Amino acid sequence: MYSYRHGFHAGNHADVLKHAMLIAILKHLTQKDAALTVVDTHAGAGLYRLDGDYAGTSGEAEDGVVKLFTALAPPGSAKPAIEDVAPLIQDYMELIAEFNPQGTLKIYPGSPFVVQKLLRTEARDKLKLFEMHPTDSKALAANIAQLNAGRQIAGARQDGFEGLKAFLPPPSRRGLVLIDPSYEIKSDYAKVATCIQDSLRRFPTGTYAVWYPVIPRPEAHDLPRRLKTLSNQAGKPWLHATLAIGQDEARNVPGEEARGQGLTASGMFIVNPPHVLKAALTQALPQLVKVLGRGRGQGHTLESGG
């Protein structure tokens, strides 16, 4: 259970989708004066070096954030691949750029640092972080300590599925929960569904964001369907978006099974989404496919209900 390290995948296309949507949700939720509590159930290490041993070895950021910046914020006088960039993508790129003031992409913020950038001190927003991996939990604590954020951020080496319960509902009755386990353990899919069901009982008005990999596994295929059912049963609106970058044909060997593709698609399921999110994604998703798509199977989906 401790083999997964997000450092290998930092800045990949799935992170682009997840964090762009996370930023859009937070920008909407922080428009109201009341305090907001954000809970990240699987926080990781918080900060990652794109030129370090993990991300540098996997190279997944090259098909994600690096490719996005190269296409939309090219150096010198080169023309961007898209002139009218969607605000959701612009906001994402601006936040990532804040971590790289020298103009070269070396640092990638995980969800904890993405969220922290948008929290308001004056509103007394809070961030609760959970991470079970022993090394990542220690790294997360060290990275958070550098922020000198005081009581605004609290972290724990604890199972996020269980730890979440103590914070629902938050005192202000305003909250966002991000759930994105590694899914290396097959039971994670069922745990996510159970977590959403329990959380909606405890805190029906909260916003819940679930990330999951789109892979040929029955549990992965069934998860969004289960989340739709739970949302509908609770009478809550939902939004479901997927992004697929497709197959890199250059990595295929003629006559042999496709290999070395890594994760090619992921999804985000939001319960109680901001009303502006669907329109923002309608504009942004085709642009993400245009920039990040690399071959057969690329595309996106966007649906909502409730």
C-alpha positions as CSV (number, residue, x, y, z in Angstrom):
1,M,0.0,0.0,0.0
2,Y,3.0,2.3,0.3
3,S,4.4,1.9,-3.2
4,Y,2.5,4.8,-4.8
5,R,4.3,8.1,-4.8
6,H,2.7,11.1,-6.4
7,G,6.1,12.6,-7.1
8,F,6.4,10.2,-10.1
9,H,3.2,11.7,-11.6
10,A,3.4,15.4,-10.5
11,G,2.3,17.8,-13.2
12,N,0.9,15.1,-15.6
13,H,-2.3,15.6,-17.6
14,A,-4.4,14.3,-14.7
15,D,-2.9,16.9,-12.4
16,V,-3.7,19.6,-15.0
17,L,-7.4,18.6,-15.0
18,K,-7.6,18.1,-11.2
19,H,-5.9,21.3,-10.2
20,A,-7.5,23.5,-12.9
21,M,-10.9,22.4,-11.7
22,L,-9.8,22.7,-8.0
23,I,-8.7,26.3,-8.6
24,A,-12.0,27.2,-10.4
25,I,-14.1,25.7,-7.5
26,L,-12.1,27.5,-4.9
27,K,-12.2,30.9,-6.7
28,H,-16.0,30.6,-6.6
29,L,-16.3,29.4,-3.0
30,T,-14.0,32.1,-1.7
31,Q,-16.2,34.9,-3.1
32,K,-18.5,34.6,0.0
33,D,-17.2,36.2,3.2
34,A,-17.9,33.2,5.5
35,A,-15.0,31.0,6.4
36,L,-14.3,27.9,4.2
37,T,-12.9,24.6,5.4
38,V,-11.0,22.5,2.8
39,V,-10.1,18.9,3.5
40,D,-7.6,16.9,1.4
41,T,-7.9,13.2,2.2
42,H,-4.8,12.1,0.3
43,A,-2.5,15.1,0.4
44,G,0.9,13.6,-0.8
45,A,4.1,15.6,-0.1
46,G,2.6,18.9,-1.1
47,L,5.5,20.2,-3.3
48,Y,7.4,18.4,-6.1
49,R,10.6,19.0,-8.1
50,L,9.9,18.5,-11.8
51,D,13.7,18.0,-12.3
52,G,14.0,15.7,-9.3
53,D,14.5,11.9,-9.1
54,Y,10.8,11.1,-9.2
55,A,9.2,13.4,-11.8
56,G,12.4,13.6,-13.8
57,T,12.5,9.8,-14.1
58,S,8.9,9.3,-15.2
59,G,8.7,12.4,-17.5
60,E,4.9,12.5,-17.1
61,A,5.0,16.3,-16.6
62,E,6.2,16.6,-20.2
63,D,2.8,15.4,-21.4
64,G,1.0,17.7,-18.9
65,V,2.0,21.0,-17.4
66,V,5.2,21.4,-19.4
67,K,3.4,20.8,-22.7
68,L,0.7,23.2,-21.7
69,F,3.1,26.0,-20.9
70,T,5.2,25.3,-24.0
71,A,2.0,25.6,-26.2
72,L,0.3,28.5,-24.5
73,A,3.1,30.5,-23.0
74,P,5.9,29.8,-25.4
75,P,9.3,31.6,-24.9
76,G,10.4,34.4,-27.2
77,S,8.2,35.6,-30.0
78,A,6.6,32.2,-30.8
79,K,2.8,32.3,-31.2
80,P,0.7,30.5,-28.7
81,A,-1.2,27.5,-29.9
82,I,-4.5,29.1,-28.8
83,E,-5.0,32.8,-28.7
84,D,-8.2,33.0,-26.7
85,V,-7.2,30.8,-23.7
86,A,-10.1,29.7,-21.5
87,P,-10.1,31.6,-18.1
88,L,-10.0,28.2,-16.2
89,I,-6.7,27.4,-18.0
90,Q,-5.3,30.9,-17.5
91,D,-6.0,30.8,-13.8
92,Y,-4.3,27.4,-13.5
93,M,-1.2,28.6,-15.4
94,E,-0.9,31.8,-13.4
95,L,-1.0,29.9,-10.1
96,I,1.7,27.4,-11.3
97,A,3.8,30.3,-12.6
98,E,3.8,31.8,-9.0
99,F,5.8,28.8,-7.9
100,N,8.3,29.3,-10.7
101,P,9.2,33.0,-10.7
102,Q,12.3,32.4,-12.8
103,G,10.2,31.4,-15.7
104,T,11.4,27.8,-15.9
105,L,9.1,25.0,-14.6
106,K,11.0,23.4,-11.8
107,I,8.4,23.3,-9.0
108,Y,5.0,21.7,-9.1
109,P,2.5,22.4,-6.3
110,G,0.4,19.5,-5.1
111,S,-3.2,20.0,-4.0
112,P,-2.3,21.3,-0.5
113,F,-0.2,24.1,-2.0
114,V,-2.7,24.9,-4.7
115,V,-5.4,25.2,-2.1
116,Q,-3.2,27.3,0.3
117,K,-2.6,29.8,-2.4
118,L,-6.3,30.6,-2.5
119,L,-7.2,30.5,1.2
120,R,-8.0,33.8,2.9
121,T,-6.4,34.8,6.2
122,E,-9.0,37.4,6.9
123,A,-11.9,35.0,6.5
124,R,-10.1,32.4,8.7
125,D,-10.3,29.7,6.0
126,K,-8.8,26.3,7.1
127,L,-7.1,23.5,5.4
128,K,-7.0,19.9,6.8
129,L,-4.5,17.5,5.3
130,F,-4.3,13.7,5.6
131,E,-1.4,11.5,4.3
132,M,-0.6,7.9,5.2
133,H,2.6,7.3,3.3
134,P,5.4,7.6,5.9
135,T,7.9,9.4,3.7
136,D,5.4,11.7,2.0
137,S,3.7,12.5,5.3
138,K,7.1,13.6,6.7
139,A,7.8,15.7,3.6
140,L,4.4,17.3,3.7
141,A,4.9,18.4,7.3
142,A,8.3,19.9,6.4
143,N,6.9,21.7,3.4
144,I,3.9,23.1,5.3
145,A,6.2,24.3,8.1
146,Q,7.9,26.6,5.6
147,L,4.6,28.5,5.0
148,N,4.4,29.7,8.6
149,A,0.6,29.4,8.2
150,G,0.0,28.7,11.9
151,R,-3.5,27.3,12.6
152,Q,-4.7,27.8,9.0
153,I,-3.2,24.4,8.0
154,A,-3.3,21.2,10.0
155,G,-1.8,17.9,8.8
156,A,-2.1,14.3,10.2
157,R,-0.6,10.9,9.3
158,Q,-4.0,9.3,9.2
159,D,-6.4,7.5,6.9
160,G,-8.1,10.4,5.2
161,F,-11.4,8.4,4.7
162,E,-11.7,8.1,8.5
163,G,-10.1,11.4,9.5
164,L,-12.5,13.4,7.3
165,K,-15.5,12.4,9.5
166,A,-14.3,14.6,12.4
167,F,-14.5,17.8,10.3
168,L,-18.0,17.3,8.9
169,P,-19.9,19.5,9.1
170,P,-17.3,22.4,9.6
171,P,-18.3,25.2,12.0
172,S,-19.1,27.6,9.2
173,R,-21.1,25.1,7.3
174,R,-19.0,25.8,4.2
175,G,-16.6,23.2,3.0
176,L,-14.8,21.6,0.1
177,V,-13.5,18.0,0.3
178,L,-10.9,16.7,-2.2
179,I,-10.7,12.9,-2.5
180,D,-8.0,11.5,-4.7
181,P,-6.4,8.2,-3.4
182,S,-3.9,6.3,-5.5
183,Y,-6.5,3.6,-6.3
184,E,-3.6,1.1,-6.3
185,I,-5.6,-0.9,-3.8
186,K,-8.8,-2.1,-5.5
187,S,-10.9,-1.4,-2.4
188,D,-10.2,2.4,-2.8
189,Y,-13.0,2.6,-5.3
190,A,-15.6,1.3,-2.9
191,K,-14.1,3.4,-0.1
192,V,-14.6,6.6,-2.2
193,A,-18.3,5.8,-2.8
194,T,-18.9,4.9,0.9
195,C,-17.1,8.1,1.9
196,I,-19.3,10.3,-0.3
197,Q,-22.4,8.6,1.0
198,D,-21.4,9.1,4.6
199,S,-20.2,12.7,4.0
200,L,-23.5,13.7,2.3
201,R,-25.3,12.5,5.4
202,R,-23.1,14.4,7.7
203,F,-22.7,17.6,5.6
204,P,-25.3,17.6,2.7
205,T,-24.3,21.1,1.4
206,G,-20.6,20.5,1.1
207,T,-18.8,20.4,-2.2
208,Y,-17.1,17.1,-2.9
209,A,-14.4,16.7,-5.6
210,V,-13.4,13.1,-6.5
211,W,-10.5,12.4,-8.9
212,Y,-10.2,8.9,-10.4
213,P,-8.2,7.2,-13.2
214,V,-9.9,6.2,-16.4
215,I,-8.5,2.7,-16.8
216,P,-9.8,-0.7,-18.1
217,R,-10.9,-1.9,-14.7
218,P,-14.5,-2.6,-13.7
219,E,-14.2,-0.6,-10.4
220,A,-12.9,2.5,-12.3
221,H,-15.7,2.2,-14.8
222,D,-18.4,1.8,-12.1
223,L,-17.2,4.6,-9.8
224,P,-18.7,7.6,-11.6
225,R,-21.9,5.6,-12.1
226,R,-22.1,4.9,-8.3
227,L,-21.4,8.6,-7.5
228,K,-24.2,9.7,-9.8
229,T,-26.6,7.3,-8.1
230,L,-25.5,8.6,-4.6
231,S,-25.9,12.2,-5.7
232,N,-29.3,11.6,-7.2
233,Q,-30.5,9.7,-4.1
234,A,-29.4,12.6,-1.9
235,G,-31.0,15.1,-4.3
236,K,-27.7,16.9,-5.0
237,P,-26.5,18.3,-8.3
238,W,-23.3,16.8,-9.8
239,L,-20.9,17.4,-12.6
240,H,-18.6,14.8,-14.3
241,A,-15.7,15.7,-16.5
242,T,-13.0,13.5,-18.2
243,L,-9.9,14.3,-20.1
244,A,-8.1,11.7,-22.4
245,I,-4.8,12.6,-24.1
246,G,-4.9,9.4,-26.2
247,Q,-2.2,7.0,-27.4
248,D,1.3,8.2,-28.3
249,E,1.8,6.2,-31.5
250,A,5.5,6.8,-31.4
251,R,5.7,4.6,-28.3
252,N,4.0,1.6,-30.0
253,V,5.9,-1.2,-31.7
254,P,4.3,-2.4,-35.0
255,G,2.7,-5.8,-34.5
256,E,3.0,-5.7,-30.7
257,E,0.6,-4.7,-28.0
258,A,0.7,-1.0,-27.1
259,R,3.2,-0.4,-24.3
260,G,4.7,2.4,-22.2
261,Q,1.6,4.7,-22.5
262,G,1.1,5.2,-18.8
263,L,-2.2,6.7,-17.7
264,T,-3.9,8.3,-20.7
265,A,-7.2,9.5,-19.1
266,S,-8.7,10.6,-15.8
267,G,-11.9,12.0,-14.5
268,M,-13.3,14.5,-11.9
269,F,-16.7,14.0,-10.3
270,I,-18.1,17.0,-8.3
271,V,-21.0,16.9,-6.0
272,N,-22.7,20.3,-5.3
273,P,-20.5,22.0,-8.0
274,P,-20.4,25.8,-8.4
275,H,-23.0,26.8,-11.0
276,V,-20.3,28.4,-13.1
277,L,-18.1,25.3,-13.4
278,K,-19.9,23.6,-16.3
279,A,-19.7,26.7,-18.6
280,A,-16.0,27.1,-17.7
281,L,-15.2,23.5,-18.5
282,T,-17.2,23.7,-21.8
283,Q,-14.7,26.2,-23.0
284,A,-11.6,24.8,-21.4
285,L,-11.8,21.0,-22.1
286,P,-11.6,21.2,-25.9
287,Q,-8.6,23.5,-25.5
288,L,-6.9,21.0,-23.1
289,V,-7.5,18.2,-25.7
290,K,-6.1,20.4,-28.5
291,V,-2.9,21.1,-26.6
292,L,-2.4,17.9,-24.6
293,G,-3.9,15.3,-27.1
294,R,-1.3,13.1,-28.7
295,G,-3.1,10.5,-30.8
296,R,-5.8,7.9,-31.0
297,G,-8.3,8.0,-28.2
298,Q,-8.0,11.6,-27.2
299,G,-11.1,13.5,-26.2
300,H,-13.2,14.8,-23.3
301,T,-16.6,14.3,-21.8
302,L,-18.7,16.6,-19.7
303,E,-22.1,15.8,-18.2
304,S,-24.1,17.1,-15.2
305,G,-27.3,16.2,-13.4
306,G,-29.4,16.8,-10.3
